[in-house]
XYZ file of C-alpha atoms in Angstrom:
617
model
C 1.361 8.092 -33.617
C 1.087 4.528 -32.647
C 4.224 2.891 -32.313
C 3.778 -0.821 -31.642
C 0.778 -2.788 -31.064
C 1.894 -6.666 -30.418
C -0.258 -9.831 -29.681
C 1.657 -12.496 -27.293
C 0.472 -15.587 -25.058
C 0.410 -15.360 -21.129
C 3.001 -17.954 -21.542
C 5.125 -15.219 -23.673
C 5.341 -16.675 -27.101
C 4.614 -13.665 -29.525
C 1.806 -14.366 -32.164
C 1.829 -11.464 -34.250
C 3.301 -7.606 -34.462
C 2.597 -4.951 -37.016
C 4.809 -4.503 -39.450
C 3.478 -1.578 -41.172
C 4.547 0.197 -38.082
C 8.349 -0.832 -38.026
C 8.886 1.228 -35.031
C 11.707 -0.503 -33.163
C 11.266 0.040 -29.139
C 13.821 1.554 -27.120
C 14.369 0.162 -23.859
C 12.285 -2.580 -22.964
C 9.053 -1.536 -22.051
C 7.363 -4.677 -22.458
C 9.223 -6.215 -20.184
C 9.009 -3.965 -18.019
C 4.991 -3.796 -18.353
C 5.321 -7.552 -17.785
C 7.085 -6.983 -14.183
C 5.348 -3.880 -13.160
C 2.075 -4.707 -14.112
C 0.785 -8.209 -14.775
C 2.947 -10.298 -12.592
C 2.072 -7.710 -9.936
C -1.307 -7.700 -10.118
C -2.096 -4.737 -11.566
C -3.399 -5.396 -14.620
C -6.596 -4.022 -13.736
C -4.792 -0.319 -14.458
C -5.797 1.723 -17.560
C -2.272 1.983 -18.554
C 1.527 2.092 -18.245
C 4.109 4.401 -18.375
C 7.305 3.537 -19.397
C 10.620 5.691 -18.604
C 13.672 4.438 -19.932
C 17.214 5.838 -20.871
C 15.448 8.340 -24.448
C 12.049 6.472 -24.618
C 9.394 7.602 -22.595
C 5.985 5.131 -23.486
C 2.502 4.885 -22.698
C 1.188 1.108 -22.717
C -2.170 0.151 -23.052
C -3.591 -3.042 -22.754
C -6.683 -5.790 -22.746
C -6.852 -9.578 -22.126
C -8.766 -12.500 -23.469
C -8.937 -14.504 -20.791
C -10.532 -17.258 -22.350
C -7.892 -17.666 -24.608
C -5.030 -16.754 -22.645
C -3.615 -13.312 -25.149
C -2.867 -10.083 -24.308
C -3.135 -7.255 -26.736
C -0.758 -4.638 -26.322
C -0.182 -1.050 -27.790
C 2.642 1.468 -27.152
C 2.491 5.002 -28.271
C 4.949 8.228 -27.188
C 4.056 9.720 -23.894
C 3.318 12.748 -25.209
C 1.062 12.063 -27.084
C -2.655 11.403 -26.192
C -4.254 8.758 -28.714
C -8.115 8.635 -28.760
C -8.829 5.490 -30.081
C -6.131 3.190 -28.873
C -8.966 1.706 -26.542
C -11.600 0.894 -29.175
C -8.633 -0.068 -31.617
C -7.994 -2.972 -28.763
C -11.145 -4.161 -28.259
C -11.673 -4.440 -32.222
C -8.379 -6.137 -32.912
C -9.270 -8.128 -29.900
C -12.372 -9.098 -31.425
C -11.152 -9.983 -35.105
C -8.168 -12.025 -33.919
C -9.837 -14.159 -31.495
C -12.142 -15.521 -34.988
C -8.296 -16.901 -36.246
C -6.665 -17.709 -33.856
C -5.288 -21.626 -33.532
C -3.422 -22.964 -30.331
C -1.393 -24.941 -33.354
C -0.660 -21.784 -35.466
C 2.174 -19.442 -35.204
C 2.570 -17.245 -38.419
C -0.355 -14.713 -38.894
C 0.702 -12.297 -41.495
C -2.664 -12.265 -42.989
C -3.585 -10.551 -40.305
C -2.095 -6.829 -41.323
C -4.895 -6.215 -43.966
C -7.309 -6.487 -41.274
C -5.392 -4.382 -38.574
C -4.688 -1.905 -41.422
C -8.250 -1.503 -42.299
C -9.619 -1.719 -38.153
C -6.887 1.081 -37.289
C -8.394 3.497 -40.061
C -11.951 2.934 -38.364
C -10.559 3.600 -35.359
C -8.917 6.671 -36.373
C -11.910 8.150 -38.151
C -14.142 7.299 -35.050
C -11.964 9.467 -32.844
C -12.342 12.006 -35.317
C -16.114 12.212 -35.610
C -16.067 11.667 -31.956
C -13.807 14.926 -31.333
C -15.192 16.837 -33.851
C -18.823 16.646 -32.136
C -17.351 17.611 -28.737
C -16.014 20.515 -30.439
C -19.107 22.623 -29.636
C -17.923 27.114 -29.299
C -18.651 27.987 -25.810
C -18.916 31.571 -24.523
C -16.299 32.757 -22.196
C -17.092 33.216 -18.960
C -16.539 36.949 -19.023
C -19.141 37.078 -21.721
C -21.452 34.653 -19.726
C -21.314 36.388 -16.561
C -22.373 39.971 -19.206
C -24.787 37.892 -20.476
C -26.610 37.086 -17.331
C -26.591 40.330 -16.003
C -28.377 41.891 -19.798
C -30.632 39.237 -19.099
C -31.896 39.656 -15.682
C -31.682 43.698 -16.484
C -34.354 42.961 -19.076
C -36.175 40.946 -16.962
C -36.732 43.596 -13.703
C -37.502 46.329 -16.757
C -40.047 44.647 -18.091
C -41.359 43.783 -14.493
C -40.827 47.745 -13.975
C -42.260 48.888 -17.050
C -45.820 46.315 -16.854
C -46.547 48.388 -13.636
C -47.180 51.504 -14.995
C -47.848 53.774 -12.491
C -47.691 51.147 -10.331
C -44.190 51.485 -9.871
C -44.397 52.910 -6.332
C -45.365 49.224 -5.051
C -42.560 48.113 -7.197
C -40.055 50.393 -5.360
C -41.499 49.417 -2.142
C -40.693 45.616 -3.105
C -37.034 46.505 -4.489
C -36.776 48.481 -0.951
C -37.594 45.507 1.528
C -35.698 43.336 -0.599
C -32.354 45.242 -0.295
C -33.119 45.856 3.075
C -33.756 42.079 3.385
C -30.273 41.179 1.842
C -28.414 43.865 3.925
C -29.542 42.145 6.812
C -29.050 38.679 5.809
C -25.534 40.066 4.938
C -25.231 41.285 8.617
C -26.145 38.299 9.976
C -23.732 36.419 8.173
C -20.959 38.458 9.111
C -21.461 38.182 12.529
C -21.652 34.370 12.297
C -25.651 33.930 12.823
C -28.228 34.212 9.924
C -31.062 35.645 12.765
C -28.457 38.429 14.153
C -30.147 41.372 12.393
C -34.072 40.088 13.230
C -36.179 40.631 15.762
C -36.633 37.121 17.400
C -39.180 36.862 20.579
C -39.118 33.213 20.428
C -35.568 32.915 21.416
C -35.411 36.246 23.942
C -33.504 38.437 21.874
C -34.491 42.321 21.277
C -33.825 44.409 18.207
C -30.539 44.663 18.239
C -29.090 40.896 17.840
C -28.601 40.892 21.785
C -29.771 38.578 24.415
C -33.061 39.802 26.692
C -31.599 39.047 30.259
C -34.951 39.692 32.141
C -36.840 37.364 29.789
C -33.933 35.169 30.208
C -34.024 35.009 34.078
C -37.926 34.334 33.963
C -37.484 31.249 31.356
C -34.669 30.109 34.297
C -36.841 30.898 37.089
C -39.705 28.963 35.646
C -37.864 26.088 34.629
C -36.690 26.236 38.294
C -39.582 26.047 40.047
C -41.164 22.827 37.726
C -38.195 21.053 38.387
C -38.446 21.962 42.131
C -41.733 20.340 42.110
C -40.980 16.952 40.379
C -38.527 16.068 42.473
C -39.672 14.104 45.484
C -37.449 11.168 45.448
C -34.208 11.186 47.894
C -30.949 9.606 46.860
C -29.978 6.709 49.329
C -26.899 7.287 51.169
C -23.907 6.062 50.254
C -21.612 4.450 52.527
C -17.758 5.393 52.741
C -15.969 2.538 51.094
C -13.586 1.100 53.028
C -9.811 1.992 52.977
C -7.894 -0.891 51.159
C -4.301 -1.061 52.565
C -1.706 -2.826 50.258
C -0.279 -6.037 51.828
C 3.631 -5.864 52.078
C 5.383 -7.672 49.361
C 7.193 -10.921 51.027
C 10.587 -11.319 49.298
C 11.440 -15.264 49.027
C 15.108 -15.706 49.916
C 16.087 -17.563 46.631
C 17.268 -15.580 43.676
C 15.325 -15.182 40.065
C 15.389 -17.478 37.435
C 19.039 -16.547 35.999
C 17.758 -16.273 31.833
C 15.545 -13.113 33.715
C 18.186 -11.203 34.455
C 19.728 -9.479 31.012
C 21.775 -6.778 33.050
C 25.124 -6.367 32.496
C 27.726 -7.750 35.513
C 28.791 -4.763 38.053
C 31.944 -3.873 38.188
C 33.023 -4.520 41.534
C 36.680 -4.218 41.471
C 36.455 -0.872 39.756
C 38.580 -0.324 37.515
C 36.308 -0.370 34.640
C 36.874 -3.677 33.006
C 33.659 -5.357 32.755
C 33.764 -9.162 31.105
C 30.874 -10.232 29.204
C 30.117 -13.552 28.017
C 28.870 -13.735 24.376
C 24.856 -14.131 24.103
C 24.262 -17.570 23.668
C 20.260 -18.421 23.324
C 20.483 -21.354 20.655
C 19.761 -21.572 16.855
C 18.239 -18.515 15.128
C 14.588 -19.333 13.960
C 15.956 -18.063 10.738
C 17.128 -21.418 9.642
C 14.627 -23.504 10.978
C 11.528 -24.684 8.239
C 7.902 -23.732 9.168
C 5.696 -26.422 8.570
C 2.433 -25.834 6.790
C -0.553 -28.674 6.470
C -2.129 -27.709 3.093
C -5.784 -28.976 3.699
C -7.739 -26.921 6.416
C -10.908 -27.852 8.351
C -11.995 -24.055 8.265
C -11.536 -24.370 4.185
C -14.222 -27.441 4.080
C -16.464 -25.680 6.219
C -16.194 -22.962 4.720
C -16.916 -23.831 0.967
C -19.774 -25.929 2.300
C -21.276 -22.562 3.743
C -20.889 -20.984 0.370
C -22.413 -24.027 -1.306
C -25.502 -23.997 0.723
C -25.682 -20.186 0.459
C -25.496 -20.246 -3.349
C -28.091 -22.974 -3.454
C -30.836 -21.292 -1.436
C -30.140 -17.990 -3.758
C -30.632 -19.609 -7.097
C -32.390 -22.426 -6.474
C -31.497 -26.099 -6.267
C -31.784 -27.223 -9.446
C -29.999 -23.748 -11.108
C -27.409 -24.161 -8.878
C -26.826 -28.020 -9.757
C -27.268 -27.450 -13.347
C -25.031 -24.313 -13.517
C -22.282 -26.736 -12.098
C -22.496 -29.703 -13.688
C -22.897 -27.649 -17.725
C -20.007 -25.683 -16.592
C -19.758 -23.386 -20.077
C -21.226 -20.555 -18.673
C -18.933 -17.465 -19.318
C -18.032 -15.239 -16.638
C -18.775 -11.979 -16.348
C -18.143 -8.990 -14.485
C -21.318 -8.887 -12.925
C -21.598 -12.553 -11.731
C -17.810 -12.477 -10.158
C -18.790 -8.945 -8.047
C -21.028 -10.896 -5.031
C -17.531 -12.824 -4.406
C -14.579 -10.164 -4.936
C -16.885 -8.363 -2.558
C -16.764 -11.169 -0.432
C -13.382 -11.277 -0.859
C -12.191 -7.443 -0.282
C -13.719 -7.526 3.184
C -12.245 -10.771 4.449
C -8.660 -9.245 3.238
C -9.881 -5.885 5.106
C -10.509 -7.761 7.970
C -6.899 -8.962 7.840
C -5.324 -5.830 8.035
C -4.822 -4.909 4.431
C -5.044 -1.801 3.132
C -8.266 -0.732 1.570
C -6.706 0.226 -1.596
C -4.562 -2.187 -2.098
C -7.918 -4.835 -1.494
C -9.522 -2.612 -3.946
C -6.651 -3.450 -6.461
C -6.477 -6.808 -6.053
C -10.232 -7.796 -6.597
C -10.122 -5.453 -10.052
C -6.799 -7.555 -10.745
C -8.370 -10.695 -10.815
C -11.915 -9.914 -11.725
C -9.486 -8.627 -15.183
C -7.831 -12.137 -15.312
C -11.699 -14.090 -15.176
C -13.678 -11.971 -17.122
C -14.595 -14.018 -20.302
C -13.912 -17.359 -19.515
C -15.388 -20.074 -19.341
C -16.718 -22.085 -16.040
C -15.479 -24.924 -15.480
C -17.614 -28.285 -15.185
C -18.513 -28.903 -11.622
C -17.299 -25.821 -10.188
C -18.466 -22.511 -8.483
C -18.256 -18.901 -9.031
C -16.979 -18.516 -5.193
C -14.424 -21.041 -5.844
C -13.048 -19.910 -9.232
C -12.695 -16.723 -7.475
C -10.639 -18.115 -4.581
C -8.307 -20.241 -6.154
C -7.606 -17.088 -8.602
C -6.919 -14.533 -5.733
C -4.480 -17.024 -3.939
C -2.594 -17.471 -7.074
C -2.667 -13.701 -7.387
C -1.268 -13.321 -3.429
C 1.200 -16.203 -4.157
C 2.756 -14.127 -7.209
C 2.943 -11.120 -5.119
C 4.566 -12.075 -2.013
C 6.699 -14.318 -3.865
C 10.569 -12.666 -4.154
C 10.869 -11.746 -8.125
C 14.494 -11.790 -7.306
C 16.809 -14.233 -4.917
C 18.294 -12.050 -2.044
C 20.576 -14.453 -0.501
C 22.281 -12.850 2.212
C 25.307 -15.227 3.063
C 25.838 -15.896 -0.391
C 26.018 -11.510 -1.185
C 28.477 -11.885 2.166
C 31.017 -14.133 0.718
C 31.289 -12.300 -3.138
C 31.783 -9.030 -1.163
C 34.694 -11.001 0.931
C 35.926 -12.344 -2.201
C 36.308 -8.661 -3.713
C 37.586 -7.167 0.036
C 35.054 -5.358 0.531
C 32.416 -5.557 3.626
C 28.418 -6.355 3.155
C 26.786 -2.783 3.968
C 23.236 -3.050 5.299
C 21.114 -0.027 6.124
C 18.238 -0.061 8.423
C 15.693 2.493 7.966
C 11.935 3.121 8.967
C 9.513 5.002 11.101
C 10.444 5.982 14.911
C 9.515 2.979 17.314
C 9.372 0.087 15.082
C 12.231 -1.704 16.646
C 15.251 -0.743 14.426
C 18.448 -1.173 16.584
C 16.704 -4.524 18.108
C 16.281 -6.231 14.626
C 19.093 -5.114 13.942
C 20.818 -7.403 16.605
C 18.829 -10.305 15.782
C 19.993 -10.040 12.102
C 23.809 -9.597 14.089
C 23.257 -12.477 15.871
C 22.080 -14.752 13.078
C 24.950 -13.948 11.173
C 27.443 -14.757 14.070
C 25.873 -17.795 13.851
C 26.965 -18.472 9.975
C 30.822 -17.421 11.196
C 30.461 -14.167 9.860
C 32.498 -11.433 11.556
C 29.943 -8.121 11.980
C 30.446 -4.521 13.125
C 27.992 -2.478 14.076
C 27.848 1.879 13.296
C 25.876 3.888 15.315
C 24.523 6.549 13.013
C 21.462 7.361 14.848
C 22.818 10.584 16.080
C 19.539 12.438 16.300
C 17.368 10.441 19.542
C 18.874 10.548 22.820
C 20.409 6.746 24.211
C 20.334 5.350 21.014
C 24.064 5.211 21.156
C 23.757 3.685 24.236
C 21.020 1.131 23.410
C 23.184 0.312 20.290
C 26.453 -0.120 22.785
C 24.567 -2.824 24.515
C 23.637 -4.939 22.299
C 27.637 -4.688 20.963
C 28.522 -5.494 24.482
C 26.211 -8.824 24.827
C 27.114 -10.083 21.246
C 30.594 -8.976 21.656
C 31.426 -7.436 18.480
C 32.729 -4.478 17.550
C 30.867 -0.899 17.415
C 31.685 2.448 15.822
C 30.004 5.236 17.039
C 30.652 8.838 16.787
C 28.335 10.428 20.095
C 25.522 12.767 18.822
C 24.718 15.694 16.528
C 26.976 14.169 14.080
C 26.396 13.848 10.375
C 24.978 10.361 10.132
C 26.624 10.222 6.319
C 29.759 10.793 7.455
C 29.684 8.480 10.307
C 28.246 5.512 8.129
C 31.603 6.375 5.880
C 34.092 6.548 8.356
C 32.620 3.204 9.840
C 32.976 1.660 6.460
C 36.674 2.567 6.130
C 36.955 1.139 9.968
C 35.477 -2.190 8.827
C 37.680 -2.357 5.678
C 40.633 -2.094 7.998
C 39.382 -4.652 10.519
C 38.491 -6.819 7.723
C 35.213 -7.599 9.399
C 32.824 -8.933 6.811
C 29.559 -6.760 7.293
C 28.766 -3.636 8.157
C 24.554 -2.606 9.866
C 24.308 0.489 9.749
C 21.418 1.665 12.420
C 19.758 4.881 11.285
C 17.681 7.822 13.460
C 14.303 6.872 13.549
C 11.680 9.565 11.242
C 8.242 9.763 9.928
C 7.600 9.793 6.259
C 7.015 13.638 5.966
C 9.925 14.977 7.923
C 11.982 16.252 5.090
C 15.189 17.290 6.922
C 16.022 13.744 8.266
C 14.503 12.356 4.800
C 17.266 14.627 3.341
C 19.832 13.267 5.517
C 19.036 9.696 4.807
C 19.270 10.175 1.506
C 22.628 11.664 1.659
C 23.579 8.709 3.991
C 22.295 6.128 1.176
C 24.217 8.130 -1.970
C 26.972 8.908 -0.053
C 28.228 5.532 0.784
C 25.887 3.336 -1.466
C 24.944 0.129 0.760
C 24.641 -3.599 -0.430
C 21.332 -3.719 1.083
C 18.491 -1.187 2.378
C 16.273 -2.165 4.830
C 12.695 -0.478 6.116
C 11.774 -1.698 9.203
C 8.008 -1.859 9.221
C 5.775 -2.667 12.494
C 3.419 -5.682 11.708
C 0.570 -3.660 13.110
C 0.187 -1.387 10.600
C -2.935 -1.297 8.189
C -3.342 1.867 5.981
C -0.199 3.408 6.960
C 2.030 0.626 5.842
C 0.904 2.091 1.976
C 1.914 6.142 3.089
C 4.896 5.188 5.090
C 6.564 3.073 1.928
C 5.476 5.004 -0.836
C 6.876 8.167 0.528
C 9.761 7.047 1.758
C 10.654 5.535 -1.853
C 9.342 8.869 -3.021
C 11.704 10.692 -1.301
C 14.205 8.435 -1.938
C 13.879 8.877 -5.642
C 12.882 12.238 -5.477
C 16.386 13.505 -3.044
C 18.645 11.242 -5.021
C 21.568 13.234 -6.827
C 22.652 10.095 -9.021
C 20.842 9.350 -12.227
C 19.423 5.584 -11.377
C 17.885 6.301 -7.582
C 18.663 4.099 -5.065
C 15.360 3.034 -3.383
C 14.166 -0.051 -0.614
C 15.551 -3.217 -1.511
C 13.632 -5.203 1.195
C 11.501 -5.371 4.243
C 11.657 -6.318 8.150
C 9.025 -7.063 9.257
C 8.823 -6.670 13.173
C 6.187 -7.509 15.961
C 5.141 -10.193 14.191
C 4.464 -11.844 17.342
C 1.723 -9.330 18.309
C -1.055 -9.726 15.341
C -2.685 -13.156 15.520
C -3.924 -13.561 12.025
C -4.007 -9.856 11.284
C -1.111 -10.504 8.557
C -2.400 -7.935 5.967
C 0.538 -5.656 6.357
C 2.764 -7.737 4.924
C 0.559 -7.984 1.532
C 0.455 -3.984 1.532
C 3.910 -3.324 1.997
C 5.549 -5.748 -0.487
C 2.195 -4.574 -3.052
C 3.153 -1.105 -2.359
C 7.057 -1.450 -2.868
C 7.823 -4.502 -4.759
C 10.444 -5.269 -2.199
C 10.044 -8.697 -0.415
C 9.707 -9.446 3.523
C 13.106 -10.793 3.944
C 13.094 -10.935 7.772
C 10.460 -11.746 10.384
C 10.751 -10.150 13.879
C 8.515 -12.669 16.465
C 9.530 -12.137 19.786
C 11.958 -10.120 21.930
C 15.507 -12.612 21.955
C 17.921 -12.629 19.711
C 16.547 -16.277 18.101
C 13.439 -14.774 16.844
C 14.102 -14.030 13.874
C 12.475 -16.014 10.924
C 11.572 -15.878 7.049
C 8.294 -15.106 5.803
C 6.636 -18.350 4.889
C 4.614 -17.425 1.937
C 2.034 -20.119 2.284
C 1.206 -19.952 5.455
C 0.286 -15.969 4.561
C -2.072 -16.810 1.706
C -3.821 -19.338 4.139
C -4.279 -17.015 6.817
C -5.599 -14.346 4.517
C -7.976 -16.168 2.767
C -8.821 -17.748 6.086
């Protein structure tokens, strides 16, 4: 049974609802569809599913994009509706004849939905009613072929007459045919039952070594006799001896040398100045010139390539008339286009793939502008789509989180988790740092228990910054560390806890086991995955699992999943940015940290715009 179907602007003002239904929604699974789906850019899915505390919906939807309304229908989960499709595009189609930017109230509108949802209904009828077609079983089948091809060899048999001694010798060779076909196959070569002369074999499947030795000895004595040329000689290349290194009497430059000071007296202590490299990169603005050479050029290239495809005076004419409606067909040359160039840039294939059906849904039916292309239309709507997606839907303010923890005595818990080698405990120093900088009193927890020196590389970077560590040694519950740390920091009244986590692949369910204890156990402010920049494909299975899991290990009703992303090595890609795109696509979480370099300043935000231009670059 349909529950809801409602009718709403893309600006959000609601036009018109049935109220014949007078199902009232639990939850709020249009919102949510809002969120999930069209602010995402996926609104080129078939439909929604809604789970939310006793309502479980199914959401379907279609746009007019000409218009700007969206046509929405929600039915129970369980239930598999038929005609909720077609009863879309026809309400679609009927309210699109009334509708008035100036109007608000259409209540004359039920009659017509009334009488469009009973044509809808009785379609899906006829329509499952003609697919209803009795099939034999396949048991009865199966008899049914054998009767046949029974009567077919008796006929056969039976049109011989006295013939049938022919037959019999046909039936013969033909089993003895299969039987050896059979033994060929079972010994892994079709020909291993047949007698091959071609190939050297003898009757019984097995290599003729005398024929063999004659092919060999043939083959021998041509090549024997072609060969008249002489290879020159080759002379001994010279030994090179390495020149001694000459060791210059004055010392390297100082900002080289990161090793701690020897302890010369002995006695083990060791005094370390505090790191000191200047102001984090975090809170320094990145510039970005809006207007691009490459842009120009590059629109000019399209222009001229349109023009020699359509024709001059087409392509002039098309652009300056300008009501030409879009269609599906006329926007694929330029997603195409479109989905390679974002390939190209280290996205993910699929998530390309998603993001040209996304927008191709949001042009489809309207109207071309005066004096504009297809190409253009197309670009300006897939940066608006990558500008809404790697766009934070919600403010993560650090500091600010910091101080309303301090306020409530309580420390700022941050977890970092991710894939092994992607630079946890590192960016994890850099985000140390950076807050040392904003007179923020950290503490860091070792709970990497599981790879050998991470304690040690952990220590280190405690030692250099000079703040405190807790640490535990190895083969240690990681859970129980992270708490005990917690309950340090409480005591120490230091202000934020970074937790540093064992480094694991997506599919190792053990340590995914034990990081999900680690994040129910002791519930952190803040989870981090730490995600290389390199990535292309993988970025989509390493984040999707690892929320998976998440959700999947969780042993408290609402699951505690990634609340944002590092994003390290960014240093390394040139304009190969697409893994940023995939992973915030793939998780909804935004890039809240940059990693660019190897000191404890490079850290920086994710500048947005400068992202979009290099993509569509």
């Amino acid at each position: 049974m349909l529950e809801q179907l409602l009718i709403f602007t893309r600006g959000g003002l609601i036009l018109w609802t049935c109220k014949e239904l007078g199902n009232a929604l639990r939850g709020s699974p249009i919102d949510a569809l809002i969120r999930s789906c069209l602010l995402e850019e996926r609104s080129a899915d078939s439909s929604y599913n809604y789970d939310g505390p006793g309502a479980s919906y199914t959401l379907k939807w279609t746009f007019h994009n000409d218009l700007g309304l969206i046509f929405v229908a929600v039915y129970q989960k369980i239930l598999h509706l038929l005609y909720v499709d077609d009863l879309l595009s026809m309400v679609k189609q009927e309210f699109s004849q009334i509708y008035d930017p100036k109007r608000i109230d259409y209540e004359d509108f039920d009659d017509t939905f009334r009488q469009l949802r009973k044509e809808a209904e009785a379609r899906a009828e006829e329509m499952k009613k003609s697919k209803q077609v009795v099939r034999p079983s396949k048991k009865q089948a199966q008899i049914a072929a054998v009767q046949k091809a029974g009567s077919q060899g008796g006929g056969k048999q039976n049109s011989g007459g006295s013939g049938g001694g022919k037959d019999d010798a046909d039936g013969g060779s033909a089993a003895k045919g299969r039987a050896a076909l059979e033994n060929g196959n079972s010994n892994g070569n079709l020909n291993g039952g047949f007698k091959s002369k071609e190939n050297g074999r003898a009757e019984g499947g097995a290599f003729d070594v005398s024929k063999l030795q004659k092919l060999r000895a043939k083959t021998g004595k041509k090549t024997d006799t072609t060969v008249v040329t002489k290879a020159p000689k080759v002379e001994p290349k010279k030994k090179i001896t390495k020149k001694n290194r000459v060791w210059d009497d004055s010392p390297a430059e100082s900002k080289l040398d990161f090793t701690d000071p020897v302890d010369e007296k002995g006695d083990g202590n060791v005094e370390v100045v505090a790191a000191d490299h200047g102001e984090s990169m975090m809170d320094k603005e990145e510039i970005v010139n809006s207007e691009s050479e490459d842009e120009e050029d590059e629109e000019v290239n399209a222009a001229k390539t349109n023009t020699k495809k359509k024709g001059w005076f087409s392509s002039v004419f098309q652009s300056i008339a300008g009501n030409s409606i879009l269609e599906k067909s006329d926007l694929e040359p330029a997603l195409k286009a479109l989905k390679d160039r974002l390939m190209t840039k280290n996205v993910a294939e699929e998530i390309a793939e998603k993001l040209c059906e996304s927008v191709a849904a949001s042009l489809e039916g309207k109207k071309l502008g005066s004096f504009t292309r297809i190409s253009s239309t197309v670009q300006t709507a897939m940066e608006e789509a990558l500008l809404r997606i790697l766009t934070p839907k919600r403010s993560i303010d650090i500091l600010r989180d910091v101080h309303a923890a301090k306020e409530q005595g309580k420390p700022y818990v941050v977890v970092f988790v991710g894939v092994n080698g992607v630079g946890k405990s590192t960016n994890l120093a850099k985000v140390a740092y950076w807050l040392l900088q904003h007179n923020v009193s950290v503490m860091m927890a070792a709970c990497d228990t599981f790879r050998s020196g991470a304690v040690e590389q952990l220590r280190t970077h405690a030692r250099r910054l000079q703040i405190p560590i807790f640490e535990k040694g190895y083969e240690k519950d990681p859970a129980i560390v992270a708490k005990e740390a917690i309950q340090e920091a409480c005591r120490n009244k230091s202000d934020v806890v970074l937790v540093d986590t064992a480094g694991r692949m997506q599919d190792n369910e053990p340590l995914m086991r034990a990081l999900s204890k680690l994040i129910n156990l002791n519930t952190p402010d803040l989870v981090l995955f730490v995600g290389e920049a390199l990535v292309g494909n993988d970025a989509v299975d390493q984040l999707s699992k690892f929320n998976q899991k998440l959700a999947d290990l969780s042993t408290v009703p609402t699951a505690r999943l990634i609340d944002g992303i590092l994003l390290t090595k960014f240093d390394t890609i040139d304009d190969k940015v697409g893994a940023a795109l995939s992973m915030v696509y793939i998780s909804g979480a935004p890039v809240m940290f940059v990693g660019c370099g190897q000191s404890y300043t490079d850290l920086k935000k994710l500048n947005v715009k400068s992202i979009v231009k290099t993509l569509l670059k």
